Coordinates of C-alpha atoms and ligand atoms in Angstrom, one line a residue:
M1 CA -33.6 133.1 356.7
C2 CA -37.2 132.4 356.7
G3 CA -40.3 133.8 358.4
I4 CA -42.7 131.8 360.5
T5 CA -46.0 132.5 362.2
G6 CA -48.5 130.6 364.4
F7 CA -51.9 131.3 365.9
I8 CA -54.3 129.6 368.3
G9 CA -57.4 131.5 369.4
A10 CA -61.0 132.0 369.5
G11 CA -61.3 133.3 366.0
Q12 CA -59.9 132.2 362.6
A13 CA -56.1 131.5 362.5
L14 CA -55.7 132.3 358.8
P15 CA -55.9 136.2 358.9
F16 CA -53.2 136.4 361.5
L17 CA -51.0 133.9 359.7
M18 CA -51.2 135.8 356.4
Q19 CA -50.8 139.4 357.7
G20 CA -47.8 138.1 359.8
L21 CA -46.2 136.4 356.8
A22 CA -46.6 139.6 354.8
K23 CA -44.7 141.5 357.5
L24 CA -42.0 138.8 357.4
E25 CA -41.5 138.6 353.6
Y26 CA -38.3 140.6 354.1
R27 CA -36.9 137.4 355.5
G28 CA -37.6 135.4 352.5
Y29 CA -39.9 135.2 349.6
D30 CA -39.2 132.3 347.3
S31 CA -42.2 130.1 348.5
A32 CA -45.0 130.3 351.1
G33 CA -47.4 128.0 352.9
I34 CA -49.7 127.4 355.8
T35 CA -51.2 124.4 357.7
L36 CA -54.5 124.8 359.6
V37 CA -55.6 122.2 362.0
D38 CA -58.9 121.2 363.7
E39 CA -60.7 117.9 364.8
H40 CA -61.1 117.0 361.0
G41 CA -57.3 116.9 360.4
L42 CA -54.7 119.0 358.7
Y43 CA -55.2 121.3 355.8
T44 CA -51.9 122.4 354.1
C45 CA -51.6 124.8 351.2
K46 CA -48.2 125.8 349.9
T47 CA -46.6 127.0 346.8
K48 CA -43.4 128.2 345.2
G49 CA -43.3 132.0 344.7
R50 CA -44.3 135.1 346.7
L51 CA -47.0 135.2 349.3
S52 CA -49.5 136.7 346.8
E53 CA -49.4 133.3 345.0
L54 CA -50.5 131.5 348.3
E55 CA -53.2 134.2 348.7
A56 CA -54.5 133.4 345.3
L57 CA -54.7 129.6 346.1
L58 CA -56.5 130.4 349.3
R59 CA -59.0 132.9 347.9
D60 CA -62.0 130.6 347.5
V61 CA -61.1 128.1 350.3
R62 CA -63.2 128.2 353.5
C63 CA -60.8 128.3 356.5
P64 CA -62.7 128.4 359.8
Q65 CA -59.9 126.7 361.9
N66 CA -58.7 128.5 365.0
C67 CA -55.2 127.1 364.9
G68 CA -52.4 127.1 362.3
I69 CA -48.9 127.8 361.3
G70 CA -47.4 129.6 358.3
H71 CA -44.1 130.0 356.5
T72 CA -42.4 132.3 354.0
R73 CA -39.2 130.7 352.8
W74 CA -35.8 131.7 351.6
A75 CA -34.3 128.4 350.4
T76 CA -31.1 127.0 352.0
H77 CA -31.5 123.3 351.4
G78 CA -33.5 122.3 348.2
V79 CA -34.4 124.7 345.5
P80 CA -37.6 126.8 345.7
S81 CA -40.4 124.4 344.8
Q82 CA -43.8 123.4 345.9
L83 CA -42.5 120.2 347.5
N84 CA -39.6 122.0 349.3
S85 CA -42.0 124.6 350.7
H86 CA -43.1 124.4 354.3
P87 CA -45.1 123.3 356.2
H88 CA -43.8 119.7 356.1
S89 CA -46.0 116.9 357.4
N90 CA -45.3 113.3 358.6
M91 CA -46.4 110.4 356.4
K92 CA -49.8 110.0 358.2
N93 CA -50.5 113.7 357.7
T94 CA -51.2 114.2 361.4
I95 CA -48.1 116.4 362.4
S96 CA -47.1 119.5 360.5
L97 CA -44.3 121.9 361.1
V98 CA -42.5 125.0 359.9
H99 CA -38.8 125.6 360.4
N100 CA -36.4 128.6 360.2
G101 CA -32.7 127.8 360.4
I102 CA -30.3 125.0 359.2
I103 CA -30.1 121.5 360.7
E104 CA -26.4 120.7 360.2
N105 CA -26.7 117.0 361.0
Y106 CA -29.7 116.4 358.7
A107 CA -27.8 114.1 356.3
V108 CA -26.9 111.6 359.0
L109 CA -30.4 111.7 360.6
K110 CA -31.9 111.3 357.2
Q111 CA -30.0 108.1 356.6
E112 CA -31.1 106.7 360.0
L113 CA -34.8 107.6 359.3
L114 CA -34.6 106.1 355.8
A115 CA -33.3 102.9 357.4
K116 CA -36.4 103.0 359.8
G117 CA -38.8 103.2 356.7
Y118 CA -39.5 106.9 356.7
Q119 CA -40.1 108.3 353.2
F120 CA -39.1 111.8 352.2
T121 CA -40.9 114.0 349.7
S122 CA -38.5 117.1 349.8
E123 CA -34.9 117.9 349.6
T124 CA -35.0 120.0 352.8
D125 CA -33.2 119.6 356.0
T126 CA -36.5 120.4 357.8
E127 CA -38.3 117.2 356.8
I128 CA -36.2 115.1 359.2
V129 CA -37.6 117.0 362.1
V130 CA -41.2 116.0 361.4
H131 CA -40.3 112.4 361.0
L132 CA -38.3 112.4 364.3
L133 CA -41.4 113.8 366.0
D134 CA -43.4 111.1 364.4
E135 CA -41.0 108.5 365.6
H136 CA -41.1 109.8 369.2
Y137 CA -44.7 110.4 369.4
Y138 CA -46.1 107.2 367.6
R139 CA -43.3 104.7 368.0
D140 CA -41.9 105.6 371.4
R141 CA -45.4 106.8 372.6
L142 CA -44.2 110.0 374.3
P143 CA -46.5 112.9 374.7
M144 CA -46.0 115.5 372.0
F145 CA -44.1 118.0 374.1
E146 CA -41.7 115.3 375.4
A147 CA -41.4 114.1 371.7
L148 CA -40.3 117.7 370.8
L149 CA -37.7 117.8 373.6
K150 CA -36.3 114.5 372.7
T151 CA -36.1 115.7 369.0
V152 CA -34.4 119.1 369.7
H153 CA -31.7 117.2 371.6
Q154 CA -30.9 115.3 368.4
L155 CA -30.6 118.4 366.2
Q156 CA -27.3 120.2 365.5
G157 CA -27.5 123.7 364.0
S158 CA -30.1 126.4 364.2
F159 CA -33.8 126.2 364.5
A160 CA -37.1 128.0 365.3
L161 CA -39.9 125.4 365.0
C162 CA -43.7 125.6 365.1
I163 CA -45.6 122.4 365.3
V164 CA -49.3 121.4 365.1
C165 CA -50.8 118.0 365.5
T166 CA -54.3 116.6 364.8
D167 CA -54.5 114.8 368.2
E168 CA -54.2 118.3 369.9
P169 CA -55.7 120.9 367.7
D170 CA -56.0 123.2 370.5
R171 CA -52.2 123.9 370.9
I172 CA -49.1 124.9 369.0
Y173 CA -45.6 123.6 370.1
V174 CA -42.7 125.9 369.6
A175 CA -38.8 125.5 370.1
K176 CA -35.9 127.8 369.5
K177 CA -32.2 127.6 369.1
E178 CA -30.1 130.3 367.3
S179 CA -33.1 131.4 365.1
P180 CA -35.5 134.1 366.3
M181 CA -38.9 133.5 367.8
V182 CA -41.2 135.8 369.6
L183 CA -44.5 135.0 371.4
G184 CA -47.5 137.3 372.1
R185 CA -51.0 137.1 373.3
C186 CA -54.1 139.3 373.0
E187 CA -57.8 138.9 373.6
S188 CA -58.4 137.0 370.4
G189 CA -55.6 134.4 371.0
T190 CA -52.0 133.5 371.4
M191 CA -49.4 133.8 368.7
C192 CA -45.8 133.4 367.7
A193 CA -43.6 134.6 364.8
S194 CA -40.0 134.9 363.7
D195 CA -40.0 138.7 364.4
A196 CA -42.1 141.2 366.2
P197 CA -43.6 143.0 363.1
A198 CA -45.9 140.0 362.5
L199 CA -47.4 140.5 366.0
L200 CA -47.7 144.2 366.2
E201 CA -51.2 144.6 364.8
Y202 CA -52.4 142.3 367.5
T203 CA -50.2 143.3 370.5
K204 CA -47.2 145.3 371.6
E205 CA -46.4 143.0 374.5
I206 CA -43.8 140.6 373.2
L207 CA -42.1 137.6 374.8
P208 CA -38.8 136.8 372.9
L209 CA -37.8 133.2 373.4
N210 CA -34.3 132.5 374.4
D211 CA -32.0 129.9 372.9
G212 CA -32.8 126.4 374.4
E213 CA -36.4 127.3 375.2
A214 CA -39.6 125.6 374.1
A215 CA -43.2 126.7 374.6
I216 CA -46.8 125.4 374.5
L217 CA -49.3 127.9 373.1
K218 CA -53.0 127.5 373.9
A219 CA -55.9 129.9 373.0
D220 CA -55.8 131.6 376.4
S221 CA -52.4 130.9 377.9
L222 CA -48.8 130.0 377.1
E223 CA -46.1 128.1 379.0
V224 CA -42.4 128.3 378.5
Y225 CA -39.9 125.6 379.4
D226 CA -36.1 124.9 378.9
F227 CA -35.1 121.9 376.7
E228 CA -35.0 119.8 379.9
G229 CA -38.7 120.5 380.4
N230 CA -38.2 122.9 383.5
P231 CA -40.5 125.9 383.5
V232 CA -38.6 129.2 382.9
P233 CA -39.5 132.7 383.9
E234 CA -41.2 134.9 381.2
N235 CA -39.5 138.3 380.4
W236 CA -42.2 140.2 378.5
I237 CA -41.2 143.5 376.8
S238 CA -43.3 146.3 375.5
F239 CA -42.4 146.8 371.9
P240 CA -41.6 150.4 371.0
Y241 CA -41.8 150.4 367.2
D242 CA -44.5 150.7 364.6
V243 CA -44.9 147.9 362.0
Q244 CA -42.8 149.6 359.3
S245 CA -39.8 150.5 361.4
A246 CA -40.0 147.1 363.1
Q247 CA -39.6 145.3 359.8
K248 CA -36.3 147.2 359.5
G249 CA -35.5 146.0 363.0
G250 CA -35.8 149.5 364.3
Y251 CA -33.2 150.8 361.8
D252 CA -34.0 153.6 359.5
S253 CA -33.3 151.7 356.4
F254 CA -32.7 148.1 355.3
M255 CA -29.0 149.1 354.4
M256 CA -28.3 149.8 358.0
K257 CA -30.1 146.7 359.2
E258 CA -28.2 144.6 356.8
I259 CA -24.9 146.2 357.9
H260 CA -25.7 145.1 361.4
E261 CA -26.7 141.6 360.3
Q262 CA -23.2 140.9 359.3
P263 CA -21.9 139.1 362.4
S264 CA -24.8 136.6 362.3
V265 CA -24.7 136.0 358.5
I266 CA -21.0 135.5 358.6
R267 CA -21.5 133.0 361.4
E268 CA -24.2 131.3 359.2
T269 CA -21.9 131.2 356.1
L270 CA -19.2 129.6 358.2
R271 CA -21.4 127.1 359.9
G272 CA -20.2 123.6 359.4
R273 CA -17.1 124.7 357.5
F274 CA -14.5 123.8 360.2
R275 CA -13.1 120.3 360.7
G276 CA -10.2 120.8 363.1
E277 CA -7.5 122.5 361.1
M278 CA -9.3 121.9 357.8
I279 CA -11.9 123.8 355.8
Y280 CA -14.8 121.5 355.0
M281 CA -16.1 122.1 351.5
Q282 CA -17.6 119.0 350.1
E283 CA -19.4 120.9 347.4
I284 CA -16.2 121.2 345.3
D285 CA -15.0 117.6 345.9
R286 CA -17.1 116.6 342.8
L287 CA -14.8 118.8 340.7
H288 CA -11.8 116.4 341.3
L289 CA -9.5 119.5 341.0
D290 CA -6.5 117.4 342.2
E291 CA -6.7 115.2 339.0
R292 CA -7.4 117.9 336.5
D293 CA -4.0 119.7 336.2
I294 CA -5.5 123.2 336.7
R295 CA -3.3 125.8 335.0
R296 CA -5.2 129.0 335.4
I297 CA -8.1 130.3 337.7
Y298 CA -10.4 133.2 336.9
Y299 CA -12.6 134.9 339.4
V300 CA -15.5 136.6 337.5
A301 CA -18.3 138.9 338.6
C302 CA -19.8 142.4 338.5
G303 CA -19.7 145.5 340.7
T304 CA -19.3 144.7 344.4
A305 CA -19.1 141.0 343.7
Y306 CA -16.1 141.7 341.3
H307 CA -14.4 143.5 344.2
A308 CA -14.7 140.3 346.2
C309 CA -13.0 138.6 343.2
I310 CA -10.1 141.0 343.4
Y311 CA -9.8 140.2 347.0
A312 CA -9.7 136.5 346.3
V313 CA -7.2 136.8 343.5
T314 CA -4.8 139.1 345.5
Q315 CA -4.9 136.6 348.3
L316 CA -4.5 133.5 346.1
S317 CA -1.8 134.8 343.8
R318 CA 0.5 134.9 346.7
Y319 CA 0.8 131.2 346.8
A320 CA -1.0 129.7 343.8
R321 CA 1.3 127.8 341.4
C322 CA -0.8 128.7 338.4
A323 CA -2.0 131.9 336.8
V324 CA -4.8 133.7 338.7
N325 CA -7.0 136.5 337.4
A326 CA -10.0 138.6 338.4
M327 CA -12.2 139.9 335.6
P328 CA -15.4 141.8 335.4
A329 CA -18.0 139.6 333.7
S330 CA -18.8 142.2 331.1
E331 CA -15.2 142.2 330.0
F332 CA -14.5 138.4 330.3
R333 CA -17.4 137.5 328.0
Y334 CA -16.0 139.6 325.2
G335 CA -12.3 139.4 325.9
S336 CA -11.4 135.9 324.6
P337 CA -10.1 134.6 327.8
Y338 CA -8.0 131.5 327.5
L339 CA -10.4 128.7 328.5
D340 CA -10.0 125.0 328.5
E341 CA -10.6 121.9 330.6
H342 CA -7.5 123.0 332.7
T343 CA -9.2 126.3 333.6
L344 CA -11.1 126.8 336.8
C345 CA -13.6 129.7 336.7
V346 CA -15.3 131.0 339.9
F347 CA -18.4 133.2 339.3
V348 CA -19.5 135.3 342.3
S349 CA -22.9 136.8 342.5
Q350 CA -25.4 137.8 345.2
S351 CA -28.5 137.3 343.0
G352 CA -27.2 134.6 340.8
E353 CA -29.2 136.2 337.9
T354 CA -26.8 139.0 336.7
A355 CA -26.9 138.8 332.9
D356 CA -23.2 139.5 332.3
T357 CA -22.0 136.9 334.8
I358 CA -24.4 134.3 333.5
A359 CA -23.2 135.0 329.9
A360 CA -19.6 134.6 331.2
L361 CA -20.5 131.4 332.9
K362 CA -22.0 129.9 329.8
L363 CA -18.9 131.0 327.8
A364 CA -16.6 129.1 330.3
K365 CA -18.8 126.0 330.1
S366 CA -18.9 126.0 326.3
H367 CA -15.0 125.8 326.4
H368 CA -15.1 123.0 328.9
A369 CA -13.8 125.0 331.8
V370 CA -14.5 123.8 335.4
T371 CA -17.1 126.2 336.8
T372 CA -18.0 127.1 340.4
A373 CA -20.6 129.6 341.5
V374 CA -20.5 131.5 344.7
V375 CA -24.1 132.7 345.1
N376 CA -26.6 133.9 347.7
V377 CA -29.9 133.0 346.1
L378 CA -30.6 129.3 346.2
G379 CA -31.8 127.9 343.0
S380 CA -31.0 131.0 341.0
S381 CA -29.8 130.6 337.3
M382 CA -26.1 130.4 338.1
T383 CA -26.6 127.6 340.6
R384 CA -28.2 125.5 337.9
L385 CA -25.5 126.2 335.3
A386 CA -22.3 125.8 337.4
D387 CA -20.5 122.5 338.1
A388 CA -20.4 123.3 341.8
V389 CA -22.1 125.8 344.0
L390 CA -21.1 127.5 347.3
Y391 CA -23.7 129.5 349.1
T392 CA -23.2 132.6 351.1
C393 CA -25.8 132.5 353.8
A394 CA -26.5 136.2 353.8
G395 CA -30.4 135.8 353.7
P396 CA -32.4 138.2 351.5
E397 CA -30.6 141.5 350.8
I398 CA -33.3 144.1 350.3
S399 CA -31.1 147.3 350.1
V400 CA -29.9 147.8 346.6
A401 CA -26.4 148.6 347.9
S402 CA -24.7 145.3 348.7
T403 CA -23.3 145.0 352.2
K404 CA -23.8 141.6 353.9
A405 CA -23.6 139.9 350.6
Y406 CA -20.2 141.3 350.0
T407 CA -18.7 140.4 353.4
T408 CA -20.1 136.8 353.2
Q409 CA -18.5 136.6 349.6
L410 CA -15.1 137.6 351.1
V411 CA -15.6 134.9 353.9
L412 CA -16.5 132.2 351.5
L413 CA -13.8 133.0 349.0
A414 CA -11.2 133.1 351.8
C415 CA -12.4 129.5 352.7
L416 CA -12.4 128.5 349.1
N417 CA -8.8 129.7 348.7
V418 CA -7.7 127.6 351.7
E419 CA -9.5 124.7 350.2
L420 CA -7.8 125.2 346.8
A421 CA -4.3 125.3 348.5
D422 CA -5.2 122.0 350.2
V423 CA -6.5 120.3 347.2
M424 CA -3.7 121.5 344.9
D425 CA -1.0 120.9 347.5
W426 CA 0.1 124.6 347.5
E427 CA 1.8 125.9 350.6
M428 CA -0.3 128.7 351.9
P429 CA 1.6 131.1 354.3
G430 CA -0.6 132.1 357.3
R431 CA -3.1 129.1 356.7
R432 CA -3.3 128.1 360.3
E433 CA -3.8 131.8 361.5
M434 CA -6.5 132.2 358.9
I435 CA -8.6 129.2 360.0
R436 CA -8.1 130.2 363.7
D437 CA -9.3 133.8 363.1
L438 CA -12.2 132.9 360.7
Q439 CA -13.7 131.2 363.8
I440 CA -13.7 134.5 365.8
L441 CA -14.6 136.7 362.8
P442 CA -18.3 137.2 363.7
E443 CA -17.2 138.6 367.1
A444 CA -14.6 140.9 365.4
V445 CA -17.3 142.2 363.0
E446 CA -19.5 142.8 366.1
E447 CA -16.6 144.8 367.7
V448 CA -16.3 147.2 364.7
M449 CA -20.0 147.9 364.9
G450 CA -18.9 150.0 367.9
Y451 CA -17.5 152.6 365.5
E452 CA -20.9 153.5 364.3
S453 CA -21.1 156.9 365.9
T454 CA -17.5 157.7 364.9
M455 CA -18.3 156.9 361.3
E456 CA -21.3 159.2 361.5
Q457 CA -19.1 162.0 362.7
L458 CA -16.5 161.4 360.1
S459 CA -19.1 161.4 357.3
K460 CA -19.5 165.2 358.1
L461 CA -16.1 165.7 356.5
L462 CA -17.8 165.2 353.2
K463 CA -20.6 167.6 353.9
D464 CA -19.3 170.2 351.4
Q465 CA -17.1 167.9 349.2
R466 CA -17.9 166.6 345.7
D467 CA -15.2 164.0 345.7
A468 CA -13.5 161.4 347.9
Y469 CA -10.4 159.3 347.4
F470 CA -9.8 155.8 348.7
I471 CA -6.4 154.3 348.7
G472 CA -4.9 150.9 349.8
R473 CA -2.2 148.4 348.7
Q474 CA -2.5 144.6 348.2
L475 CA -5.5 143.3 350.1
D476 CA -6.5 146.9 350.9
Y477 CA -7.0 147.8 347.3
P478 CA -10.2 145.9 346.8
S479 CA -11.5 147.5 350.0
A480 CA -10.7 150.9 348.5
L481 CA -12.6 150.0 345.4
E482 CA -15.6 148.8 347.4
G483 CA -15.5 151.9 349.7
A484 CA -15.5 154.2 346.8
L485 CA -18.3 152.3 345.0
K486 CA -20.4 152.2 348.1
L487 CA -20.1 155.9 348.6
K488 CA -20.8 156.7 345.0
E489 CA -24.0 154.6 344.8
V490 CA -25.8 155.7 348.0
S491 CA -24.6 159.3 348.5
Y492 CA -23.8 160.3 344.9
V493 CA -20.4 161.8 346.1
H494 CA -17.9 161.1 343.3
A495 CA -15.3 158.8 344.6
D496 CA -12.2 157.1 343.1
A497 CA -10.1 154.3 344.4
Y498 CA -6.3 154.0 343.7
Y499 CA -3.4 151.8 344.6
A500 CA -1.7 154.0 347.3
G501 CA 1.5 153.8 345.4
E502 CA -0.1 155.1 342.2
L503 CA -1.3 158.3 343.9
K504 CA 1.9 160.2 343.1
H505 CA 1.7 159.1 339.4
G506 CA -1.2 161.5 338.7
P507 CA -4.1 161.4 341.0
I508 CA -2.3 163.5 343.6
A509 CA -2.9 166.5 341.3
L510 CA -6.4 166.4 342.5
I511 CA -5.8 166.7 346.1
E512 CA -6.3 170.2 347.6
K513 CA -7.3 171.7 350.9
D514 CA -10.1 169.6 352.6
S515 CA -10.1 166.9 350.1
V516 CA -11.2 163.7 351.8
V517 CA -8.8 160.6 351.5
V518 CA -9.8 157.3 353.1
A519 CA -6.6 155.2 353.5
M520 CA -6.8 151.6 354.3
A521 CA -3.5 150.3 355.9
T522 CA -4.1 146.9 357.3
Q523 CA -1.5 144.8 355.5
P524 CA 1.7 144.6 357.6
E525 CA 4.2 144.4 354.8
V526 CA 2.9 147.5 353.0
A527 CA 0.9 149.5 355.7
A528 CA 3.8 151.9 356.5
K529 CA 4.2 152.7 352.9
T530 CA 0.4 153.6 352.6
V531 CA 0.9 155.8 355.8
S532 CA 3.8 157.7 353.9
N533 CA 1.4 158.2 350.9
I534 CA -1.1 159.8 353.2
E535 CA 1.5 162.2 354.6
E536 CA 1.9 163.4 351.0
T537 CA -1.8 164.2 350.8
I538 CA -1.9 165.8 354.2
A539 CA 1.0 168.1 353.1
R540 CA -1.5 169.3 350.4
G541 CA -4.3 170.0 352.9
A542 CA -6.2 166.7 352.7
Q543 CA -8.4 165.4 355.5
V544 CA -7.4 161.8 356.0
I545 CA -9.3 158.9 357.6
L546 CA -6.9 156.1 358.4
I547 CA -8.2 152.6 358.9
T548 CA -5.5 150.5 360.3
T549 CA -4.6 147.7 362.8
K550 CA -4.2 148.1 366.6
D551 CA -0.3 148.1 366.4
M552 CA 0.3 150.5 363.5
P553 CA 2.1 153.7 364.8
A554 CA -0.3 156.5 363.7
E555 CA -0.6 158.8 366.7
K556 CA 0.0 161.9 364.6
F557 CA -3.1 161.5 362.5
E558 CA -6.3 163.0 363.5
H559 CA -8.8 160.4 362.4
V560 CA -7.6 156.8 363.0
L561 CA -9.8 153.8 363.3
R562 CA -8.2 150.6 364.5
L563 CA -9.6 147.2 363.5
P564 CA -9.5 144.2 365.8
N565 CA -6.4 142.0 365.8
L566 CA -7.0 139.3 363.2
C567 CA -4.8 137.8 360.6
P568 CA -4.3 140.4 357.9
D569 CA -6.2 138.5 355.2
L570 CA -9.4 139.0 357.2
A571 CA -8.9 142.8 357.8
P572 CA -10.8 143.7 354.6
I573 CA -13.9 142.1 356.0
T574 CA -13.9 144.1 359.3
G575 CA -12.8 147.1 357.3
A576 CA -15.7 146.8 354.8
V577 CA -18.1 147.4 357.6
L578 CA -16.6 150.8 358.4
L579 CA -16.7 151.8 354.7
Q580 CA -20.3 150.8 354.5
M581 CA -21.2 153.0 357.5
F582 CA -19.2 155.9 356.1
A583 CA -21.2 155.7 352.8
Y584 CA -24.4 155.3 354.8
F585 CA -24.0 158.2 357.0
T586 CA -22.9 160.4 354.1
A587 CA -26.0 159.5 352.2
E588 CA -28.1 160.2 355.2
L589 CA -26.5 163.6 355.6
K590 CA -27.2 164.4 352.0
G591 CA -30.9 163.3 352.3
C592 CA -30.5 160.5 349.8
D593 CA -33.0 157.6 349.4
I594 CA -30.5 155.1 350.8
D595 CA -32.2 151.7 350.1
K596 CA -33.2 152.7 346.6
P597 CA -30.4 154.9 345.0
R598 CA -31.3 156.5 341.7
N599 CA -30.6 154.7 338.4
L600 CA -29.9 151.3 340.2
A601 CA -31.8 148.1 340.4
K602 CA -31.1 145.2 342.8
S603 CA -30.6 142.6 340.2
V604 CA -29.2 143.5 336.7
T605 CA -30.6 141.0 334.4
V606 CA -30.0 142.9 331.2
E607 CA -26.6 143.4 329.5
Ligands
LIG1 C1 -23.4 147.3 344.6 C2 -24.1 146.2 344.0 C3 -23.8 145.8 342.7 C4 -23.8 144.3 342.5 C5 -23.7 143.8 341.0 C6 -23.7 142.3 340.9 O1 -23.7 147.5 345.9 O2 -24.9 145.6 344.6 O3 -22.6 146.3 342.1 O4 -22.7 143.7 343.2 O5 -24.8 144.3 340.3 O6 -24.8 141.8 341.4 P1 -24.8 140.3 341.8 O7 -23.9 140.1 342.9 O8 -26.3 140.0 342.1 O9 -24.4 139.4 340.5

């Protein structure tokens, strides 16, 4: 996720670009840059770091230009650095562009461009786009808009692009596919951005571009076309939010916004991962796992990411032909785990900066174990330490309570487990169904969003309760752990998670009239057993919320939520969304500061 802005008008472009980028910093903040254009040429200024660093660089620079583009980056290809920052320019420094999205076929296009003599200065997927434009504009002699249309037809993946060119300093070219882009105009000029908050100080009349549309922005007009060059009707909307709520996408908090982003970030995480019936994970090819005689695998992390590890291990231990363990990093680092060159360690982290997980990774490396990091933040410490890195593409997670990072971790770990089965030649039951259903997972996650008002109602069960109990068996157990953690951290309701079969060995002593029990029963081989366990709690007066599948007989229970039909291994992903909403609405009911729970920080960089 990145944020982009563009302005062409009567006054200076820079003030619009900078205020817009500030409103879009929630989309990314590892580097920032602008290009201004006039008859004298391009002026580009960009830097690694937050927007304030770009502001500092521009403080004493005179910037009278009326046309420009801006970018705030959240790295996906190439670590955060000055060279990888946007805008990117062609070799003549006459065309400059900013990009949000991922160009899937950039490696192939880059080879072709290198063969034609183009030189690259960054590691980004974006730079190929500016060279393609250069090729079509200068070598094919197409007008710039036609060069853009030709270019977008060559790109696979997602993109929102803003382009300026010294030959036409009076216009900005824009194109969109699967990454957001909105246009606006007011008396002082015409503008575009990744999201409406960037425009709202100037106008509340917004034109969201559709996929497959391109536009030409001039100081006093704009024109919209499809990718074939045909004009398309403009559907302007009047934007109802103020700037602050618009940054949260109209939601009351970043947590709810991030819950709702899950279908799209899961789609991004899976992008390019399917090759027919195979999972494509070339990042781990370099580990040569098939030649290493791997004898044990550890999944290591903290907090929510550790629950993702328990999910991965529960899944993998069903078919792995070696020892498989999940461990909290804080225990792993002091517990003398058996580590050698036949050990594979997978470290999972949203931030890539958690102190205990970094220490565990260093320990594994010092014993010559093979290390892989599953991380969200590109270029973070763990990505520099591990032998191989897999990225969850969740975008920046602002809410302290992790939601979209967790579900993208589950998705990527499920893919990694399939890949491990293939590489190690282990027979994986349900492999074909898993690959099939991963491809429809974003839609299934979208479907469970429909339970939002039900979860809001159910959260009222906790209104006068101090405790809640989460139970599940097999792959439902990490869901129970995560549901309990989420509830604790945002609503401060005490919550515990148990294996459903363990309830009768002690915890059931706590169950009394109106105790709230959340039961996950999505795994066909054990769901009926979990259902009998909840009957035991109902007999003692508990109020039970049952999260199960469409075909589980459960008519006699009062609060039943049924997940979409997917292979059972993926039910914890759709189920997690319901548990996140349950925690969210309980916290709202109790008046808690949802995005910033007490005593917690987003990244725990101390032991
Ligand atoms: C809970 C939460 C934490 C983190 C944990 C690890 O919602 O966010 O439990 O999961 O602190 O952080 P990362 O994933 O950044 O290593």
